[in-house]
Short mmCIF file of C-alpha atoms and ligand atoms in Angstrom, two decimals:
data_model
loop_
_atom_site.label_atom_id
_atom_site.label_comp_id
_atom_site.label_asym_id
_atom_site.label_seq_id
_atom_site.Cartn_x
_atom_site.Cartn_y
_atom_site.Cartn_z
CA MET A 5 -28.80 55.28 39.09
CA LYS A 6 -28.94 52.67 36.30
CA GLU A 7 -32.28 51.47 35.00
CA ALA A 8 -33.04 47.74 35.20
CA ILE A 9 -33.88 45.09 32.62
CA LEU A 10 -35.74 41.99 33.70
CA VAL A 11 -34.90 38.74 31.88
CA ALA A 12 -37.34 35.85 32.36
CA GLY A 13 -36.35 32.28 31.54
CA SER A 14 -32.84 33.34 32.51
CA ASN A 15 -31.54 29.80 32.88
CA GLY A 16 -32.41 28.74 29.32
CA ALA A 17 -29.71 28.81 26.61
CA ILE A 18 -30.89 32.07 25.02
CA GLY A 19 -31.98 33.66 28.31
CA LYS A 20 -28.63 32.94 29.94
CA ALA A 21 -26.69 34.38 26.97
CA VAL A 22 -28.90 37.51 27.01
CA CYS A 23 -28.11 37.96 30.72
CA GLU A 24 -24.38 37.50 30.11
CA ALA A 25 -24.47 40.11 27.33
CA ILE A 26 -26.35 42.60 29.56
CA LEU A 27 -23.84 42.08 32.37
CA ALA A 28 -20.89 42.45 29.95
CA GLU A 29 -22.29 45.72 28.52
CA GLY A 30 -22.92 47.06 32.03
CA ASN A 31 -25.52 49.62 30.96
CA TYR A 32 -28.38 48.20 33.02
CA LYS A 33 -28.98 46.59 36.38
CA LEU A 34 -29.97 42.97 35.64
CA LEU A 35 -33.03 41.33 37.21
CA THR A 36 -33.58 37.62 36.52
CA VAL A 37 -36.56 35.31 37.00
CA SER A 38 -36.22 31.58 36.56
CA ARG A 39 -37.59 28.36 37.99
CA THR A 40 -34.05 27.61 39.13
CA ALA A 41 -31.94 29.25 41.85
CA ALA A 42 -29.77 32.33 41.24
CA HIS A 43 -27.11 31.73 38.56
CA PHE A 44 -25.43 35.12 38.04
CA SER A 45 -23.43 37.26 40.39
CA GLY A 46 -24.24 40.92 39.85
CA ALA A 47 -27.95 40.28 39.23
CA GLU A 48 -31.01 40.39 41.48
CA HIS A 49 -32.76 37.04 41.18
CA LEU A 50 -36.21 35.65 41.91
CA THR A 51 -36.89 31.93 41.75
CA ALA A 52 -40.46 31.59 40.44
CA ASP A 53 -42.45 29.51 37.99
CA LEU A 54 -44.14 32.20 35.90
CA SER A 55 -46.50 29.67 34.33
CA ASP A 56 -48.16 29.42 37.77
CA PRO A 57 -50.60 32.29 38.53
CA GLU A 58 -49.65 31.97 42.20
CA SER A 59 -46.21 33.40 41.33
CA LEU A 60 -47.79 36.84 40.68
CA PRO A 61 -47.78 38.29 44.24
CA ALA A 62 -44.15 37.25 44.80
CA VAL A 63 -43.03 38.84 41.51
CA LYS A 64 -44.93 42.05 42.27
CA SER A 65 -43.50 42.48 45.76
CA TRP A 66 -39.98 41.59 44.54
CA LEU A 67 -40.26 44.33 41.90
CA ASP A 68 -41.58 46.79 44.49
CA GLY A 69 -38.38 46.23 46.48
CA MET A 70 -36.21 47.46 43.57
CA ARG A 71 -34.87 51.02 43.72
CA GLU A 72 -34.12 51.11 39.99
CA ASP A 73 -36.71 52.08 37.38
CA LEU A 74 -37.63 49.19 35.10
CA ALA A 75 -36.62 49.97 31.50
CA GLY A 76 -38.08 46.78 30.10
CA VAL A 77 -38.52 43.01 30.01
CA ILE A 78 -36.98 40.35 27.76
CA HIS A 79 -39.00 37.15 28.17
CA CYS A 80 -37.10 34.08 26.98
CA ALA A 81 -39.18 31.25 28.48
CA GLY A 82 -40.64 28.69 26.13
CA LEU A 83 -41.28 24.97 25.74
CA LEU A 84 -41.12 22.68 22.70
CA HIS A 85 -40.55 19.30 24.34
CA ASN A 86 -39.94 17.62 27.66
CA SER A 87 -40.48 14.15 29.07
CA ARG A 88 -44.27 14.50 28.59
CA VAL A 89 -44.49 16.82 25.53
CA LYS A 90 -43.31 15.69 22.11
CA PRO A 91 -43.86 17.78 18.94
CA GLU A 92 -46.68 16.10 17.02
CA LYS A 93 -46.23 14.88 13.44
CA ALA A 94 -49.96 14.16 12.97
CA LEU A 95 -53.33 15.15 14.35
CA SER A 96 -53.70 11.72 15.98
CA GLN A 97 -50.73 12.51 18.26
CA LEU A 98 -52.22 15.76 19.62
CA ARG A 99 -53.06 15.40 23.33
CA ALA A 100 -54.90 17.91 25.50
CA GLU A 101 -52.20 17.58 28.18
CA SER A 102 -49.38 18.51 25.76
CA LEU A 103 -51.30 21.48 24.40
CA ALA A 104 -52.11 22.65 27.93
CA GLU A 105 -48.46 22.37 28.97
CA CYS A 106 -47.28 24.32 25.90
CA LEU A 107 -49.91 27.02 26.50
CA SER A 108 -48.85 27.24 30.12
CA ALA A 109 -45.13 27.68 29.34
CA ASN A 110 -45.37 29.62 26.06
CA VAL A 111 -48.32 31.90 26.80
CA LEU A 112 -49.25 32.02 30.49
CA SER A 113 -45.68 32.59 31.67
CA HIS A 114 -45.66 35.75 29.51
CA VAL A 115 -49.19 36.80 30.55
CA HIS A 116 -48.44 36.46 34.26
CA LEU A 117 -45.22 38.46 34.04
CA ALA A 118 -46.98 41.25 32.12
CA GLN A 119 -49.63 41.31 34.86
CA ALA A 120 -46.93 41.47 37.53
CA VAL A 121 -44.98 44.36 35.93
CA GLU A 122 -47.92 46.48 34.78
CA HIS A 123 -48.08 48.48 38.02
CA LYS A 124 -44.48 49.65 37.37
CA LEU A 125 -45.44 51.36 34.08
CA ARG A 126 -45.94 55.13 34.14
CA LYS A 127 -47.92 57.15 31.63
CA ASP A 128 -45.53 58.71 29.07
CA ASP A 129 -42.42 56.92 30.47
CA PRO A 130 -40.64 54.70 27.91
CA PHE A 131 -40.91 50.96 28.55
CA ARG A 132 -39.92 48.04 26.29
CA TRP A 133 -41.27 44.50 26.29
CA LEU A 134 -39.77 41.81 24.04
CA SER A 135 -41.09 38.24 24.09
CA ILE A 136 -38.99 35.60 22.36
CA SER A 137 -41.54 33.79 20.25
CA ALA A 138 -41.07 31.75 17.06
CA ARG A 139 -41.70 32.15 13.35
CA ILE A 140 -43.45 28.80 13.56
CA GLY A 141 -46.30 30.60 15.38
CA SER A 142 -47.02 32.76 12.34
CA ILE A 143 -50.26 31.54 10.75
CA ASP A 144 -49.42 33.13 7.38
CA ASP A 145 -45.99 31.53 7.33
CA ASN A 146 -47.18 27.96 8.07
CA ARG A 147 -46.47 25.79 5.03
CA LEU A 148 -45.30 22.56 6.67
CA GLY A 149 -47.92 21.82 9.34
CA GLY A 150 -47.11 19.56 12.30
CA TRP A 151 -45.93 20.53 15.81
CA TYR A 152 -49.52 21.41 16.71
CA SER A 153 -49.05 22.25 20.39
CA TYR A 154 -45.95 24.41 19.88
CA ARG A 155 -47.36 26.21 16.82
CA MET A 156 -50.74 26.84 18.45
CA SER A 157 -49.19 28.11 21.68
CA LYS A 158 -46.75 30.42 19.85
CA ALA A 159 -49.64 31.73 17.70
CA ALA A 160 -51.49 32.44 20.96
CA LEU A 161 -48.40 34.18 22.37
CA ASN A 162 -48.23 36.30 19.22
CA MET A 163 -51.87 37.34 19.65
CA PHE A 164 -51.18 38.14 23.31
CA ILE A 165 -48.30 40.42 22.29
CA LYS A 166 -50.44 42.16 19.67
CA ASN A 167 -53.24 42.68 22.21
CA LEU A 168 -50.85 43.89 24.90
CA SER A 169 -49.26 46.36 22.48
CA ILE A 170 -52.68 47.89 21.84
CA GLU A 171 -53.74 48.11 25.49
CA TRP A 172 -50.41 49.38 26.86
CA GLY A 173 -50.00 51.76 23.92
CA ARG A 174 -53.41 53.25 24.71
CA ASN A 175 -52.76 53.50 28.45
CA TYR A 176 -49.09 54.41 28.70
CA GLY A 177 -48.15 56.10 25.40
CA GLN A 178 -44.39 55.51 25.26
CA VAL A 179 -44.48 51.73 25.56
CA SER A 180 -43.22 49.32 22.91
CA VAL A 181 -44.34 45.67 22.97
CA ALA A 182 -42.94 43.24 20.38
CA ALA A 183 -42.09 39.59 19.74
CA MET A 184 -39.00 38.17 18.07
CA HIS A 185 -38.07 34.97 16.27
CA PRO A 186 -34.48 34.29 17.40
CA GLY A 187 -33.51 31.88 14.60
CA THR A 188 -32.47 28.29 15.18
CA THR A 189 -30.03 28.44 18.06
CA TYR A 190 -28.05 25.73 19.86
CA SER A 191 -30.07 24.91 23.00
CA PRO A 192 -31.73 21.99 24.79
CA LEU A 193 -34.96 23.07 23.04
CA SER A 194 -33.56 22.76 19.49
CA GLU A 195 -31.01 20.00 20.07
CA PRO A 196 -33.18 16.93 19.19
CA PHE A 197 -34.17 18.48 15.84
CA THR A 198 -30.91 19.88 14.50
CA ALA A 199 -28.61 16.83 14.57
CA ASN A 200 -28.45 16.62 10.77
CA TRP A 201 -28.46 20.37 10.07
CA PRO A 202 -25.41 22.08 8.62
CA LYS A 203 -23.60 23.73 11.52
CA GLU A 204 -23.53 27.13 9.78
CA SER A 205 -27.35 27.28 9.79
CA ILE A 206 -27.53 27.08 13.62
CA PHE A 207 -26.62 30.15 15.68
CA THR A 208 -24.73 30.22 18.95
CA PRO A 209 -26.71 31.54 21.96
CA GLU A 210 -24.16 34.39 22.16
CA LEU A 211 -24.89 35.56 18.59
CA THR A 212 -28.63 35.25 19.17
CA ALA A 213 -28.34 37.17 22.45
CA HIS A 214 -26.69 40.12 20.66
CA ARG A 215 -29.47 40.11 18.09
CA VAL A 216 -32.08 40.01 20.88
CA LEU A 217 -30.44 42.98 22.62
CA ASP A 218 -30.17 44.91 19.33
CA CYS A 219 -33.87 44.31 18.70
CA PHE A 220 -34.76 45.28 22.29
CA SER A 221 -32.63 48.46 22.23
CA SER A 222 -34.06 49.69 18.95
CA LEU A 223 -37.72 49.24 19.98
CA LEU A 224 -39.73 52.47 19.81
CA PRO A 225 -43.46 52.99 20.36
CA GLU A 226 -44.04 53.03 16.60
CA HIS A 227 -42.62 49.47 16.41
CA SER A 228 -45.10 48.17 18.97
CA GLY A 229 -47.24 45.22 17.91
CA THR A 230 -44.62 43.69 15.58
CA LEU A 231 -43.17 40.19 15.23
CA TYR A 232 -39.51 40.50 14.22
CA HIS A 233 -37.29 37.99 12.47
CA TRP A 234 -33.74 37.82 13.88
CA ASP A 235 -32.44 39.80 10.88
CA GLY A 236 -34.78 42.71 11.64
CA GLU A 237 -37.37 41.87 8.96
CA VAL A 238 -41.03 41.96 10.01
CA ILE A 239 -42.83 38.57 10.00
CA GLN A 240 -46.54 38.54 9.19
CA TRP A 241 -48.52 37.40 12.24
N1 LIG B 301 -33.44 27.52 20.22
C1 LIG B 301 -34.11 27.73 19.08
O1 LIG B 301 -33.69 27.26 17.99
C2 LIG B 301 -35.37 28.53 19.08
C3 LIG B 301 -36.01 28.79 17.85
C4 LIG B 301 -37.18 29.54 17.83
C5 LIG B 301 -37.69 30.03 19.03
N2 LIG B 301 -37.06 29.76 20.21
C6 LIG B 301 -37.64 30.30 21.45
O2 LIG B 301 -36.62 30.92 22.21
C7 LIG B 301 -36.96 30.85 23.61
C8 LIG B 301 -35.76 30.33 24.39
O3 LIG B 301 -35.51 29.00 24.00
P1 LIG B 301 -34.11 28.26 24.24
O4 LIG B 301 -33.69 27.74 22.93
O5 LIG B 301 -33.19 29.10 25.05
O6 LIG B 301 -34.62 27.00 25.07
P2 LIG B 301 -34.19 26.42 26.50
O7 LIG B 301 -32.72 26.43 26.66
O8 LIG B 301 -34.92 25.13 26.62
O9 LIG B 301 -34.80 27.49 27.52
C9 LIG B 301 -36.17 27.65 27.65
C10 LIG B 301 -36.46 28.19 29.03
O10 LIG B 301 -37.87 28.41 29.16
C11 LIG B 301 -38.26 28.24 30.49
N3 LIG B 301 -39.32 27.21 30.58
C12 LIG B 301 -39.35 25.99 29.98
N4 LIG B 301 -40.46 25.33 30.36
C13 LIG B 301 -41.12 26.16 31.18
C14 LIG B 301 -42.34 26.04 31.92
N5 LIG B 301 -43.11 24.95 31.84
N6 LIG B 301 -42.73 27.07 32.69
C15 LIG B 301 -41.97 28.21 32.76
N7 LIG B 301 -40.81 28.36 32.10
C16 LIG B 301 -40.41 27.35 31.33
C17 LIG B 301 -37.06 27.74 31.26
O11 LIG B 301 -36.42 28.83 31.90
P3 LIG B 301 -35.82 28.65 33.39
O12 LIG B 301 -35.06 27.35 33.35
O13 LIG B 301 -34.97 29.85 33.57
O14 LIG B 301 -37.02 28.61 34.30
C18 LIG B 301 -36.16 27.20 30.16
O15 LIG B 301 -34.83 27.17 30.55
C19 LIG B 301 -38.20 29.95 23.69
O16 LIG B 301 -39.34 30.77 23.79
C20 LIG B 301 -38.21 29.23 22.35
O17 LIG B 301 -39.50 28.84 21.95
C21 LIG B 301 -35.91 29.03 20.27
#
């Protein structure tokens, strides 16, 4: 029986392309979680808002109904802007509500899913977790400032991934937990900010999805606790 990979945020541009690539390769059973209804044939889908802690019991019991072993998770959910959240250019624009919404989407949706899958992990069985984060969340790498809510929430996600890598590494041995910066990719998230960029500096979701799967597939326990750039380089936290 095939093992399964769970993709969260499966209706986003990168998430959807990752799912399509997994289905095209055919090596794994695909499980998808999204706030929207099922959007792939050939996948098992759960509609859930992972930023809401009340989604946890439904995710757990859905996973318990799967016959396949879970090989890993690729978490693609994230928020930069919506009708209420706009990336800040100055301190005066920073609002508690925007920061809370970014923390909810960019951190809590990852935390809740980790809490929901933890009971599927077995001591000494391999398991991979890859969260799509952003270079902009690296504190060392911050030279431009701005985008307070997004930067702060991605920095918090990065710390969550580092912490999780330590705890799961201690408890389960063969687990690898990492984060990845996908590079600027055509999507609703990047679209308002890339209008004047040269086209060759923006990646298609399909290219990014292949890089995400390459990163996921090559994760070993010794890589746990790392933030990867899309080209495989390690980014300082
Ligand atoms: N595109 C880029 O240039 C770029 C660059 C650096 C990092 N990233 C990161 O890559 C990831 C994917 O981004 P994308 O470009 O594919 O963006 P996207 O098309 O906007 O997809 C983001 C997905 O995140 C989920 N999401 C958004 N708000 C949420 C909320 N409040 N609660 C729970 N889930 C929420 C949604 O998934 P569902 O609709 O399936 O629920 C949404 O479709 C994000 O983490 C982003 O920060 C992207």
